[in-house]
Amino acid sequence: MRALPTTAGRGAVACAAAPVPRRSLLLSTAAAGAALHSEQLAGTTTPLRLTWSATGAAAAKIRASADAATFTSTDEAVAWAKKDNRRLLHAVYRVGDLNKTIKFYTECLGMKLLRKRDIPEEKYTNAFLGYGPEESHFVVELTYNYGVDKYDVGEGFGHFGIGVDDVAKTVELIRAKGGKVTREPGPVKGGNTVIAFVEDPDGYKFEILERPGTPEPLCQVMLRVGDLDRAISFYEKAYGMELLRKRDNPEYKYTVAMMGYGPEEKNAVLELTYNYGVTEYDKGNAYAQIAIGTDDVYKTAEVVKLFGGKVVREPGPLPGINTKITAILDPDGWKSVFVDNIDFAKELE
């Protein structure tokens, strides 16, 4: 597997690759068995390449659904996306030993097991963990596929972020419980925030940030991108996110942009990282996607199309469940699933 150049400021995690069943590409909280049209369906670790062009599409009139109104301009589409009721719902990824991972997250990271479901006919199990109810908090959705005990985290996925009152005490607790500490507590490079890094049993990295009293402890998902300005523009226009802040670190040759639906002190956010000179990454077969709530999956898909995004699952209800979703790839091939807010609330009843 190709390694990142030594100049890349935010290193990658990797573990041995294993074939991934098609069912493991989750589409939403209720759709672990659905398959998507992408290179990762077969468990390949080949970097996903997309053609990124909004030429012509930006001026087109595209219907949101058979009965929905047409966006007559890109400005109208952006305005709708900004007003849509959106938040990050959960991050979906695969693990090799579900019980071992649950034990690490609850005992070392202080999460709670919110719910767990086994789908024997599809040969997978999900577990949802976090720091508060799914109705109001960002959580993780772990997927265990029967018989698959190892995955390749790849180079593109960076880490999850967890805000705590005291980084040093948290790290000592994790160490005492047998957790792996990969970066001792101390100020972040180029800044003052005290951080540390730990690693879970599957090789996923967690950045522990000193953020006393935060209402959203599970606060970040870091993904690496090949063109930061392109990514920022896409997430602002197609996803309706705000650029919360941007920081360049020329000494360490990387730039980060925080994107989200509200202040990062109170909401989970995406941390997009550009390492100087690196334009694509091997995504592995471990990390799957982020789920985002929306009031209208049909309009969401059309806004994405207007700005050149790739819709890999057309909007509509899932068979047998009726939760409406649509699945999207961003310019770097990172997947998001938009889930109807009302339908998602019904799932949690």
mmCIF file of N, CA and C in Angstrom, residues 70 112 182 188 193 231 281 298:
data_model
loop_
_atom_site.group_PDB
_atom_site.id
_atom_site.type_symbol
_atom_site.label_atom_id
_atom_site.label_comp_id
_atom_site.label_asym_id
_atom_site.label_seq_id
_atom_site.Cartn_x
_atom_site.Cartn_y
_atom_site.Cartn_z
ATOM 1 N N THR A 70 -39.021 22.645 -9.274
ATOM 2 C CA THR A 70 -37.707 22.696 -9.877
ATOM 3 C C THR A 70 -36.928 23.889 -9.338
ATOM 4 N N LYS A 112 -21.554 5.226 25.679
ATOM 5 C CA LYS A 112 -22.618 4.326 26.103
ATOM 6 C C LYS A 112 -23.087 3.513 24.892
ATOM 7 N N THR A 182 -0.933 6.744 21.061
ATOM 8 C CA THR A 182 0.008 6.972 19.963
ATOM 9 C C THR A 182 0.595 8.376 19.948
ATOM 10 N N VAL A 188 -1.287 21.099 20.255
ATOM 11 C CA VAL A 188 -1.336 20.714 18.854
ATOM 12 C C VAL A 188 -0.248 21.462 18.087
ATOM 13 N N THR A 193 -4.228 24.268 21.642
ATOM 14 C CA THR A 193 -5.147 23.280 22.183
ATOM 15 C C THR A 193 -4.389 22.020 22.591
ATOM 16 N N ALA A 231 -13.213 21.101 -2.219
ATOM 17 C CA ALA A 231 -14.014 20.432 -1.198
ATOM 18 C C ALA A 231 -14.839 21.424 -0.398
ATOM 19 N N TYR A 281 -6.050 9.567 -2.295
ATOM 20 C CA TYR A 281 -5.717 8.660 -1.207
ATOM 21 C C TYR A 281 -6.366 7.296 -1.420
ATOM 22 N N TYR A 298 -35.114 14.175 -1.796
ATOM 23 C CA TYR A 298 -35.229 14.399 -3.236
ATOM 24 C C TYR A 298 -34.570 15.726 -3.625
#
